[in-house]
PDB file of C-alpha atoms and ligand atoms in Angstrom:
ATOM      1  CA  MET U   1     -38.577-182.838 -78.249  1.00  0.00           C
ATOM      2  CA  LYS U   2     -40.313-186.217 -78.403  1.00  0.00           C
ATOM      3  CA  ARG U   3     -40.700-187.596 -81.921  1.00  0.00           C
ATOM      4  CA  PHE U   4     -44.475-188.221 -81.769  1.00  0.00           C
ATOM      5  CA  GLU U   5     -45.763-185.261 -79.766  1.00  0.00           C
ATOM      6  CA  GLY U   6     -49.238-184.415 -81.095  1.00  0.00           C
ATOM      7  CA  LYS U   7     -49.439-187.628 -83.143  1.00  0.00           C
ATOM      8  CA  VAL U   8     -51.765-190.616 -82.869  1.00  0.00           C
ATOM      9  CA  ALA U   9     -50.546-194.207 -83.327  1.00  0.00           C
ATOM     10  CA  LEU U  10     -52.631-197.378 -83.646  1.00  0.00           C
ATOM     11  CA  VAL U  11     -50.927-200.688 -82.838  1.00  0.00           C
ATOM     12  CA  THR U  12     -52.782-203.922 -83.601  1.00  0.00           C
ATOM     13  CA  GLY U  13     -51.947-206.785 -81.287  1.00  0.00           C
ATOM     14  CA  GLY U  14     -50.748-204.101 -78.895  1.00  0.00           C
ATOM     15  CA  ALA U  15     -51.931-205.906 -75.780  1.00  0.00           C
ATOM     16  CA  PHE U  16     -49.047-208.348 -75.658  1.00  0.00           C
ATOM     17  CA  GLY U  17     -45.532-209.153 -76.857  1.00  0.00           C
ATOM     18  CA  MET U  18     -43.826-206.948 -79.417  1.00  0.00           C
ATOM     19  CA  GLY U  19     -47.005-204.943 -80.017  1.00  0.00           C
ATOM     20  CA  ALA U  20     -47.136-203.975 -76.346  1.00  0.00           C
ATOM     21  CA  ALA U  21     -43.460-202.944 -76.394  1.00  0.00           C
ATOM     22  CA  THR U  22     -44.114-200.893 -79.527  1.00  0.00           C
ATOM     23  CA  ALA U  23     -47.205-199.200 -78.062  1.00  0.00           C
ATOM     24  CA  LYS U  24     -45.233-198.247 -74.956  1.00  0.00           C
ATOM     25  CA  LEU U  25     -42.357-196.812 -76.982  1.00  0.00           C
ATOM     26  CA  PHE U  26     -44.732-194.695 -79.093  1.00  0.00           C
ATOM     27  CA  ALA U  27     -46.297-193.405 -75.872  1.00  0.00           C
ATOM     28  CA  ALA U  28     -42.862-192.626 -74.408  1.00  0.00           C
ATOM     29  CA  GLU U  29     -42.165-190.653 -77.608  1.00  0.00           C
ATOM     30  CA  GLY U  30     -45.258-188.537 -76.960  1.00  0.00           C
ATOM     31  CA  ALA U  31     -47.876-190.266 -79.160  1.00  0.00           C
ATOM     32  CA  LYS U  32     -51.442-190.850 -78.135  1.00  0.00           C
ATOM     33  CA  VAL U  33     -51.663-194.613 -78.572  1.00  0.00           C
ATOM     34  CA  ALA U  34     -54.569-196.872 -79.489  1.00  0.00           C
ATOM     35  CA  ILE U  35     -53.991-200.463 -78.449  1.00  0.00           C
ATOM     36  CA  CYS U  36     -56.246-202.600 -80.638  1.00  0.00           C
ATOM     37  CA  ASP U  37     -56.467-206.283 -79.785  1.00  0.00           C
ATOM     38  CA  LEU U  38     -58.690-209.283 -79.128  1.00  0.00           C
ATOM     39  CA  LEU U  39     -57.484-209.458 -75.532  1.00  0.00           C
ATOM     40  CA  GLU U  40     -59.978-207.477 -73.475  1.00  0.00           C
ATOM     41  CA  ASP U  41     -58.182-208.327 -70.217  1.00  0.00           C
ATOM     42  CA  GLU U  42     -54.562-207.580 -71.248  1.00  0.00           C
ATOM     43  CA  GLY U  43     -55.270-204.501 -73.425  1.00  0.00           C
ATOM     44  CA  PRO U  44     -56.607-202.266 -70.641  1.00  0.00           C
ATOM     45  CA  LYS U  45     -53.657-203.357 -68.449  1.00  0.00           C
ATOM     46  CA  ARG U  46     -51.224-202.009 -71.064  1.00  0.00           C
ATOM     47  CA  VAL U  47     -53.228-198.761 -71.183  1.00  0.00           C
ATOM     48  CA  ALA U  48     -52.960-198.468 -67.384  1.00  0.00           C
ATOM     49  CA  GLU U  49     -49.191-199.088 -67.557  1.00  0.00           C
ATOM     50  CA  ILE U  50     -48.758-196.378 -70.198  1.00  0.00           C
ATOM     51  CA  GLU U  51     -50.852-193.936 -68.161  1.00  0.00           C
ATOM     52  CA  ALA U  52     -48.860-194.754 -65.021  1.00  0.00           C
ATOM     53  CA  ASP U  53     -45.744-193.729 -66.953  1.00  0.00           C
ATOM     54  CA  GLY U  54     -47.364-190.401 -67.889  1.00  0.00           C
ATOM     55  CA  GLY U  55     -48.478-191.389 -71.407  1.00  0.00           C
ATOM     56  CA  THR U  56     -51.830-191.336 -73.174  1.00  0.00           C
ATOM     57  CA  ALA U  57     -53.515-194.490 -74.452  1.00  0.00           C
ATOM     58  CA  MET U  58     -56.855-196.131 -75.121  1.00  0.00           C
ATOM     59  CA  PHE U  59     -57.958-199.696 -75.757  1.00  0.00           C
ATOM     60  CA  CYS U  60     -60.151-200.779 -78.678  1.00  0.00           C
ATOM     61  CA  LYS U  61     -61.395-204.323 -78.902  1.00  0.00           C
ATOM     62  CA  LEU U  62     -60.514-205.361 -82.447  1.00  0.00           C
ATOM     63  CA  ASP U  63     -60.408-208.607 -84.366  1.00  0.00           C
ATOM     64  CA  VAL U  64     -58.268-207.610 -87.355  1.00  0.00           C
ATOM     65  CA  THR U  65     -60.167-210.032 -89.609  1.00  0.00           C
ATOM     66  CA  LYS U  66     -63.506-208.278 -89.083  1.00  0.00           C
ATOM     67  CA  GLU U  67     -64.161-205.243 -91.252  1.00  0.00           C
ATOM     68  CA  PRO U  68     -66.978-203.735 -89.134  1.00  0.00           C
ATOM     69  CA  GLU U  69     -64.650-203.836 -86.106  1.00  0.00           C
ATOM     70  CA  TRP U  70     -62.027-201.906 -88.097  1.00  0.00           C
ATOM     71  CA  GLU U  71     -64.625-199.276 -88.987  1.00  0.00           C
ATOM     72  CA  ALA U  72     -65.656-198.958 -85.342  1.00  0.00           C
ATOM     73  CA  ALA U  73     -62.051-198.809 -84.078  1.00  0.00           C
ATOM     74  CA  ILE U  74     -60.974-196.079 -86.508  1.00  0.00           C
ATOM     75  CA  ALA U  75     -64.104-194.055 -85.701  1.00  0.00           C
ATOM     76  CA  ALA U  76     -63.477-194.424 -81.958  1.00  0.00           C
ATOM     77  CA  ILE U  77     -59.815-193.375 -82.253  1.00  0.00           C
ATOM     78  CA  VAL U  78     -60.504-190.380 -84.494  1.00  0.00           C
ATOM     79  CA  GLY U  79     -63.388-189.431 -82.195  1.00  0.00           C
ATOM     80  CA  ALA U  80     -61.191-189.614 -79.092  1.00  0.00           C
ATOM     81  CA  TYR U  81     -57.918-188.182 -80.411  1.00  0.00           C
ATOM     82  CA  GLY U  82     -58.994-186.100 -83.424  1.00  0.00           C
ATOM     83  CA  GLY U  83     -57.043-188.005 -86.095  1.00  0.00           C
ATOM     84  CA  LEU U  84     -54.628-190.823 -86.904  1.00  0.00           C
ATOM     85  CA  ASN U  85     -51.012-190.633 -88.088  1.00  0.00           C
ATOM     86  CA  VAL U  86     -49.529-194.107 -87.685  1.00  0.00           C
ATOM     87  CA  LEU U  87     -50.803-197.655 -88.206  1.00  0.00           C
ATOM     88  CA  VAL U  88     -48.720-200.625 -87.077  1.00  0.00           C
ATOM     89  CA  ASN U  89     -50.116-203.875 -88.469  1.00  0.00           C
ATOM     90  CA  ASN U  90     -48.567-206.128 -85.834  1.00  0.00           C
ATOM     91  CA  ALA U  91     -51.275-208.636 -84.776  1.00  0.00           C
ATOM     92  CA  GLY U  92     -50.575-212.171 -85.885  1.00  0.00           C
ATOM     93  CA  ILE U  93     -50.533-215.866 -85.085  1.00  0.00           C
ATOM     94  CA  SER U  94     -47.643-218.305 -85.263  1.00  0.00           C
ATOM     95  CA  GLY U  95     -47.175-221.016 -87.854  1.00  0.00           C
ATOM     96  CA  SER U  96     -45.266-223.279 -85.486  1.00  0.00           C
ATOM     97  CA  GLY U  97     -48.202-224.708 -83.523  1.00  0.00           C
ATOM     98  CA  TYR U  98     -49.528-227.090 -86.196  1.00  0.00           C
ATOM     99  CA  GLN U  99     -48.675-230.787 -86.548  1.00  0.00           C
ATOM    100  CA  ASP U 100     -49.921-231.158 -90.128  1.00  0.00           C
ATOM    101  CA  GLN U 101     -48.385-228.902 -92.770  1.00  0.00           C
ATOM    102  CA  GLY U 102     -51.285-229.796 -95.046  1.00  0.00           C
ATOM    103  CA  ASP U 103     -53.892-228.514 -92.567  1.00  0.00           C
ATOM    104  CA  VAL U 104     -56.214-226.386 -94.737  1.00  0.00           C
ATOM    105  CA  GLN U 105     -57.912-224.667 -91.811  1.00  0.00           C
ATOM    106  CA  ALA U 106     -54.477-223.594 -90.532  1.00  0.00           C
ATOM    107  CA  TRP U 107     -53.669-222.111 -93.972  1.00  0.00           C
ATOM    108  CA  GLU U 108     -56.934-220.180 -93.956  1.00  0.00           C
ATOM    109  CA  ASP U 109     -56.489-218.927 -90.380  1.00  0.00           C
ATOM    110  CA  LEU U 110     -52.898-217.812 -91.009  1.00  0.00           C
ATOM    111  CA  MET U 111     -53.802-215.998 -94.220  1.00  0.00           C
ATOM    112  CA  ARG U 112     -56.910-214.415 -92.705  1.00  0.00           C
ATOM    113  CA  ILE U 113     -55.230-213.070 -89.542  1.00  0.00           C
ATOM    114  CA  ASN U 114     -51.685-212.390 -90.767  1.00  0.00           C
ATOM    115  CA  ALA U 115     -52.394-211.134 -94.302  1.00  0.00           C
ATOM    116  CA  THR U 116     -56.059-210.132 -94.624  1.00  0.00           C
ATOM    117  CA  GLY U 117     -55.786-208.359 -91.242  1.00  0.00           C
ATOM    118  CA  PRO U 118     -53.101-205.904 -92.442  1.00  0.00           C
ATOM    119  CA  PHE U 119     -54.970-205.480 -95.759  1.00  0.00           C
ATOM    120  CA  LEU U 120     -58.132-204.452 -93.895  1.00  0.00           C
ATOM    121  CA  GLY U 121     -56.142-202.265 -91.523  1.00  0.00           C
ATOM    122  CA  THR U 122     -54.542-200.435 -94.416  1.00  0.00           C
ATOM    123  CA  LYS U 123     -57.902-200.070 -96.156  1.00  0.00           C
ATOM    124  CA  HIS U 124     -59.566-198.476 -93.136  1.00  0.00           C
ATOM    125  CA  ALA U 125     -56.688-196.546 -91.562  1.00  0.00           C
ATOM    126  CA  ALA U 126     -55.252-194.944 -94.709  1.00  0.00           C
ATOM    127  CA  PRO U 127     -58.179-192.533 -95.284  1.00  0.00           C
ATOM    128  CA  ALA U 128     -57.933-191.367 -91.660  1.00  0.00           C
ATOM    129  CA  ILE U 129     -54.150-190.893 -91.963  1.00  0.00           C
ATOM    130  CA  ILE U 130     -54.597-188.924 -95.197  1.00  0.00           C
ATOM    131  CA  ALA U 131     -57.289-186.776 -93.568  1.00  0.00           C
ATOM    132  CA  SER U 132     -54.832-186.098 -90.730  1.00  0.00           C
ATOM    133  CA  GLY U 133     -52.184-184.769 -93.123  1.00  0.00           C
ATOM    134  CA  GLY U 134     -50.201-187.976 -93.722  1.00  0.00           C
ATOM    135  CA  GLY U 135     -48.046-190.305 -91.687  1.00  0.00           C
ATOM    136  CA  ALA U 136     -46.776-193.862 -91.841  1.00  0.00           C
ATOM    137  CA  ILE U 137     -47.777-197.509 -91.880  1.00  0.00           C
ATOM    138  CA  VAL U 138     -45.427-200.179 -90.559  1.00  0.00           C
ATOM    139  CA  ASN U 139     -46.293-203.788 -91.326  1.00  0.00           C
ATOM    140  CA  ILE U 140     -44.826-206.550 -89.188  1.00  0.00           C
ATOM    141  CA  SER U 141     -43.716-209.358 -91.466  1.00  0.00           C
ATOM    142  CA  SER U 142     -40.981-211.793 -90.430  1.00  0.00           C
ATOM    143  CA  ILE U 143     -37.813-213.473 -91.624  1.00  0.00           C
ATOM    144  CA  SER U 144     -40.447-216.028 -92.688  1.00  0.00           C
ATOM    145  CA  GLY U 145     -41.727-213.520 -95.235  1.00  0.00           C
ATOM    146  CA  VAL U 146     -38.358-213.660 -96.995  1.00  0.00           C
ATOM    147  CA  VAL U 147     -37.089-217.249 -96.644  1.00  0.00           C
ATOM    148  CA  GLY U 148     -38.681-220.605 -95.807  1.00  0.00           C
ATOM    149  CA  GLN U 149     -38.520-222.691 -92.641  1.00  0.00           C
ATOM    150  CA  GLY U 150     -39.309-226.384 -93.067  1.00  0.00           C
ATOM    151  CA  TYR U 151     -40.612-226.786 -89.514  1.00  0.00           C
ATOM    152  CA  ILE U 152     -43.564-224.370 -89.667  1.00  0.00           C
ATOM    153  CA  HIS U 153     -46.861-224.363 -91.560  1.00  0.00           C
ATOM    154  CA  PRO U 154     -46.431-222.933 -95.092  1.00  0.00           C
ATOM    155  CA  GLY U 155     -49.316-220.559 -94.422  1.00  0.00           C
ATOM    156  CA  TYR U 156     -47.074-218.576 -92.088  1.00  0.00           C
ATOM    157  CA  ASN U 157     -44.407-218.055 -94.768  1.00  0.00           C
ATOM    158  CA  ALA U 158     -47.108-217.281 -97.337  1.00  0.00           C
ATOM    159  CA  SER U 159     -48.929-214.799 -95.110  1.00  0.00           C
ATOM    160  CA  LYS U 160     -45.744-212.976 -94.138  1.00  0.00           C
ATOM    161  CA  GLY U 161     -44.580-212.952 -97.775  1.00  0.00           C
ATOM    162  CA  ALA U 162     -47.917-211.387 -98.673  1.00  0.00           C
ATOM    163  CA  VAL U 163     -47.365-208.683 -96.063  1.00  0.00           C
ATOM    164  CA  ARG U 164     -43.877-208.040 -97.437  1.00  0.00           C
ATOM    165  CA  THR U 165     -45.034-207.374-101.005  1.00  0.00           C
ATOM    166  CA  MET U 166     -48.306-205.706-100.013  1.00  0.00           C
ATOM    167  CA  THR U 167     -46.109-203.221 -98.158  1.00  0.00           C
ATOM    168  CA  LYS U 168     -44.394-202.266-101.410  1.00  0.00           C
ATOM    169  CA  GLN U 169     -47.741-201.900-103.199  1.00  0.00           C
ATOM    170  CA  SER U 170     -48.964-199.635-100.391  1.00  0.00           C
ATOM    171  CA  ALA U 171     -45.733-197.605-100.490  1.00  0.00           C
ATOM    172  CA  VAL U 172     -46.168-196.934-104.195  1.00  0.00           C
ATOM    173  CA  ARG U 173     -49.890-196.320-103.923  1.00  0.00           C
ATOM    174  CA  PHE U 174     -49.837-193.936-100.948  1.00  0.00           C
ATOM    175  CA  ALA U 175     -46.639-191.951-101.657  1.00  0.00           C
ATOM    176  CA  LYS U 176     -48.664-189.158-103.273  1.00  0.00           C
ATOM    177  CA  ASP U 177     -50.837-189.014-100.126  1.00  0.00           C
ATOM    178  CA  GLY U 178     -47.930-188.500 -97.735  1.00  0.00           C
ATOM    179  CA  ILE U 179     -48.017-191.978 -96.217  1.00  0.00           C
ATOM    180  CA  ARG U 180     -44.773-193.941 -96.068  1.00  0.00           C
ATOM    181  CA  VAL U 181     -45.169-197.719 -95.784  1.00  0.00           C
ATOM    182  CA  ASN U 182     -42.430-200.115 -94.690  1.00  0.00           C
ATOM    183  CA  SER U 183     -42.120-203.627 -93.285  1.00  0.00           C
ATOM    184  CA  VAL U 184     -40.166-204.922 -90.293  1.00  0.00           C
ATOM    185  CA  HIS U 185     -38.925-208.520 -90.290  1.00  0.00           C
ATOM    186  CA  PRO U 186     -38.225-209.867 -86.812  1.00  0.00           C
ATOM    187  CA  GLY U 187     -36.114-212.999 -86.492  1.00  0.00           C
ATOM    188  CA  ILE U 188     -35.924-215.309 -83.484  1.00  0.00           C
ATOM    189  CA  MET U 189     -37.798-213.380 -80.797  1.00  0.00           C
ATOM    190  CA  PRO U 190     -39.531-214.293 -77.529  1.00  0.00           C
ATOM    191  CA  ALA U 191     -42.096-216.975 -78.413  1.00  0.00           C
ATOM    192  CA  MET U 192     -45.575-215.896 -79.493  1.00  0.00           C
ATOM    193  CA  ARG U 193     -48.680-216.795 -77.483  1.00  0.00           C
ATOM    194  CA  THR U 194     -49.532-219.224 -80.297  1.00  0.00           C
ATOM    195  CA  SER U 195     -46.041-220.702 -80.808  1.00  0.00           C
ATOM    196  CA  GLY U 196     -45.509-224.457 -80.808  1.00  0.00           C
ATOM    197  CA  VAL U 197     -42.064-225.831 -81.608  1.00  0.00           C
ATOM    198  CA  THR U 198     -40.492-222.359 -81.729  1.00  0.00           C
ATOM    199  CA  ALA U 199     -41.195-221.998 -77.997  1.00  0.00           C
ATOM    200  CA  ASP U 200     -39.194-225.142 -77.207  1.00  0.00           C
ATOM    201  CA  PRO U 201     -35.820-224.159 -75.638  1.00  0.00           C
ATOM    202  CA  VAL U 202     -33.979-227.064 -77.278  1.00  0.00           C
ATOM    203  CA  HIS U 203     -35.289-226.135 -80.723  1.00  0.00           C
ATOM    204  CA  ARG U 204     -34.528-222.450 -80.108  1.00  0.00           C
ATOM    205  CA  LYS U 205     -30.907-223.149 -79.150  1.00  0.00           C
ATOM    206  CA  LYS U 206     -30.440-225.295 -82.250  1.00  0.00           C
ATOM    207  CA  ILE U 207     -31.782-222.533 -84.518  1.00  0.00           C
ATOM    208  CA  LEU U 208     -29.803-219.783 -82.772  1.00  0.00           C
ATOM    209  CA  ASP U 209     -26.572-221.764 -83.038  1.00  0.00           C
ATOM    210  CA  ALA U 210     -27.098-222.707 -86.683  1.00  0.00           C
ATOM    211  CA  TYR U 211     -28.695-219.624 -88.238  1.00  0.00           C
ATOM    212  CA  VAL U 212     -28.206-216.500 -86.123  1.00  0.00           C
ATOM    213  CA  PRO U 213     -24.737-214.902 -86.417  1.00  0.00           C
ATOM    214  CA  MET U 214     -25.307-212.891 -83.226  1.00  0.00           C
ATOM    215  CA  LYS U 215     -26.097-216.168 -81.373  1.00  0.00           C
ATOM    216  CA  ARG U 216     -28.953-214.757 -79.334  1.00  0.00           C
ATOM    217  CA  ALA U 217     -32.675-214.116 -79.638  1.00  0.00           C
ATOM    218  CA  GLY U 218     -33.926-210.582 -80.140  1.00  0.00           C
ATOM    219  CA  GLU U 219     -35.858-208.618 -77.545  1.00  0.00           C
ATOM    220  CA  ALA U 220     -39.265-207.029 -78.107  1.00  0.00           C
ATOM    221  CA  ILE U 221     -37.841-203.544 -77.520  1.00  0.00           C
ATOM    222  CA  GLU U 222     -35.329-204.061 -80.349  1.00  0.00           C
ATOM    223  CA  VAL U 223     -38.209-204.556 -82.789  1.00  0.00           C
ATOM    224  CA  ALA U 224     -40.162-201.685 -81.233  1.00  0.00           C
ATOM    225  CA  ARG U 225     -37.245-199.307 -81.843  1.00  0.00           C
ATOM    226  CA  ALA U 226     -37.135-200.259 -85.538  1.00  0.00           C
ATOM    227  CA  VAL U 227     -40.898-199.761 -85.894  1.00  0.00           C
ATOM    228  CA  VAL U 228     -40.830-196.365 -84.195  1.00  0.00           C
ATOM    229  CA  PHE U 229     -37.871-195.275 -86.331  1.00  0.00           C
ATOM    230  CA  LEU U 230     -39.646-196.205 -89.576  1.00  0.00           C
ATOM    231  CA  ALA U 231     -42.810-194.406 -88.437  1.00  0.00           C
ATOM    232  CA  SER U 232     -40.884-191.271 -87.444  1.00  0.00           C
ATOM    233  CA  ASP U 233     -39.652-188.276 -89.426  1.00  0.00           C
ATOM    234  CA  ASP U 234     -36.133-189.706 -88.997  1.00  0.00           C
ATOM    235  CA  ALA U 235     -37.195-192.043 -91.836  1.00  0.00           C
ATOM    236  CA  SER U 236     -38.721-189.232 -93.931  1.00  0.00           C
ATOM    237  CA  TYR U 237     -37.315-190.490 -97.290  1.00  0.00           C
ATOM    238  CA  ILE U 238     -37.715-194.202 -96.560  1.00  0.00           C
ATOM    239  CA  THR U 239     -40.676-196.040 -98.049  1.00  0.00           C
ATOM    240  CA  GLY U 240     -41.232-199.526 -99.427  1.00  0.00           C
ATOM    241  CA  VAL U 241     -38.236-201.037 -97.631  1.00  0.00           C
ATOM    242  CA  GLU U 242     -38.003-204.221 -95.598  1.00  0.00           C
ATOM    243  CA  LEU U 243     -35.978-203.921 -92.394  1.00  0.00           C
ATOM    244  CA  PRO U 244     -34.821-207.201 -90.806  1.00  0.00           C
ATOM    245  CA  VAL U 245     -34.351-207.140 -87.029  1.00  0.00           C
ATOM    246  CA  ASP U 246     -32.860-210.594 -86.840  1.00  0.00           C
ATOM    247  CA  GLY U 247     -29.284-210.670 -85.513  1.00  0.00           C
ATOM    248  CA  GLY U 248     -28.072-211.433 -89.035  1.00  0.00           C
ATOM    249  CA  TYR U 249     -30.379-214.401 -89.860  1.00  0.00           C
ATOM    250  CA  LEU U 250     -31.139-213.098 -93.354  1.00  0.00           C
ATOM    251  CA  ALA U 251     -27.511-212.162 -94.002  1.00  0.00           C
ATOM    252  CA  ILE U 252     -26.411-215.788 -94.353  1.00  0.00           C
TER     253      ILE U 252
HETATM  254  P1  NAD F   1     -47.764-212.468 -79.441  1.00  0.00           P
HETATM  255  O1  NAD F   1     -48.505-213.744 -79.617  1.00  0.00           O
HETATM  256  O2  NAD F   1     -46.997-212.247 -78.198  1.00  0.00           O
HETATM  257  O3  NAD F   1     -48.739-211.224 -79.648  1.00  0.00           O
HETATM  258  C1  NAD F   1     -49.627-211.190 -80.722  1.00  0.00           C
HETATM  259  C2  NAD F   1     -50.754-210.231 -80.371  1.00  0.00           C
HETATM  260  O4  NAD F   1     -51.656-210.203 -81.494  1.00  0.00           O
HETATM  261  C3  NAD F   1     -51.547-210.697 -79.133  1.00  0.00           C
HETATM  262  O5  NAD F   1     -51.802-209.611 -78.282  1.00  0.00           O
HETATM  263  C4  NAD F   1     -52.826-211.243 -79.757  1.00  0.00           C
HETATM  264  O6  NAD F   1     -53.961-211.149 -78.919  1.00  0.00           O
HETATM  265  C5  NAD F   1     -52.973-210.350 -80.988  1.00  0.00           C
HETATM  266  N1  NAD F   1     -53.849-210.945 -82.001  1.00  0.00           N
HETATM  267  C6  NAD F   1     -53.785-212.200 -82.516  1.00  0.00           C
HETATM  268  N2  NAD F   1     -54.788-212.399 -83.384  1.00  0.00           N
HETATM  269  C7  NAD F   1     -55.491-211.228 -83.435  1.00  0.00           C
HETATM  270  C8  NAD F   1     -56.634-210.790 -84.145  1.00  0.00           C
HETATM  271  N3  NAD F   1     -57.306-211.614 -84.991  1.00  0.00           N
HETATM  272  N4  NAD F   1     -57.080-209.531 -83.961  1.00  0.00           N
HETATM  273  C9  NAD F   1     -56.436-208.699 -83.107  1.00  0.00           C
HETATM  274  N5  NAD F   1     -55.359-209.056 -82.383  1.00  0.00           N
HETATM  275  C10 NAD F   1     -54.904-210.312 -82.543  1.00  0.00           C
HETATM  276  O7  NAD F   1     -46.798-212.369 -80.715  1.00  0.00           O
HETATM  277  P2  NAD F   1     -45.541-211.407 -80.994  1.00  0.00           P
HETATM  278  O8  NAD F   1     -44.316-212.226 -80.880  1.00  0.00           O
HETATM  279  O9  NAD F   1     -45.657-210.168 -80.240  1.00  0.00           O
HETATM  280  O10 NAD F   1     -45.780-211.145 -82.554  1.00  0.00           O
HETATM  281  C11 NAD F   1     -46.115-209.887 -83.088  1.00  0.00           C
HETATM  282  C12 NAD F   1     -45.946-209.930 -84.598  1.00  0.00           C
HETATM  283  O11 NAD F   1     -44.586-210.242 -84.914  1.00  0.00           O
HETATM  284  C13 NAD F   1     -46.791-210.995 -85.296  1.00  0.00           C
HETATM  285  O12 NAD F   1     -47.273-210.490 -86.516  1.00  0.00           O
HETATM  286  C14 NAD F   1     -45.797-212.105 -85.537  1.00  0.00           C
HETATM  287  O13 NAD F   1     -46.163-212.935 -86.616  1.00  0.00           O
HETATM  288  C15 NAD F   1     -44.534-211.326 -85.814  1.00  0.00           C
HETATM  289  N6  NAD F   1     -43.304-212.066 -85.568  1.00  0.00           N
HETATM  290  C16 NAD F   1     -43.072-212.687 -84.386  1.00  0.00           C
HETATM  291  C17 NAD F   1     -41.873-213.379 -84.185  1.00  0.00           C
HETATM  292  C18 NAD F   1     -41.576-214.097 -82.891  1.00  0.00           C
HETATM  293  O14 NAD F   1     -40.696-214.960 -82.891  1.00  0.00           O
HETATM  294  N7  NAD F   1     -42.219-213.787 -81.788  1.00  0.00           N
HETATM  295  C19 NAD F   1     -40.916-213.425 -85.208  1.00  0.00           C
HETATM  296  C20 NAD F   1     -41.195-212.778 -86.406  1.00  0.00           C
HETATM  297  C21 NAD F   1     -42.370-212.093 -86.586  1.00  0.00           C
END
């Protein structure tokens, strides 16, 4: 029996990277998947890949910072699939592409996309999840939501820290409604589309050697497995926790 047969999962930023891996794993586990992303070229390609593998998926154009787009996306998903059980707040931008750590626009962009985005997602998805009989929210934070890195913009650490503690607020708030809420904290992973220095192989080797006990980067599927676990009934008594997927980075 697949773990998400008859369930509906929404993955923001699902057109690329770890979001795409997560969307595909939900589909392989039987979920109907909504890939919600800015990328109107890549998103439908992921849908086609899922369908080619026998899964069910749809694409919704969504900018996570825009509340009317959230309203439209939730309505479209509930209209198409009859409900919603899982929200993965995964969409985000990197903090490693900025030269100036005092760049105010960078701070505002990072907070708006990485923190306000999940806040709006929770606001608009939770009523649909409750109406569907409950489910789970998984927020993608980062090791950067727990400890600082001197080489990235502080807005990234701040936004991911906000996601980390907002997760606990949501867990407490929605427990009575049958929604579990947890955060996943990836470590050194394949570079993001928006990465700067963290995409540089020399920098990556230095960080892996110095800070990652397992001495390798993670793979997108390794994060996807953690997300799907936390969203599944296998995690039925787990809420409000933060799960690092980081090869031991946060253990040092
Ligand atoms: P990625 O750049 O490969 O993918 C991010 C996705 O989010 C893209 O599809 C992009 O189009 C989408 N997106 C960006 N802004 C959006 C917006 N405003 N509205 C809707 N979609 C938007 O990055 P990734 O590595 O897959 O990262 C996924 C998540 O994991 C992010 O939240 C990121 O901060 C976090 N994370 C990444 C790493 C890493 O090293 N890659 C490490 C820790 C945490």
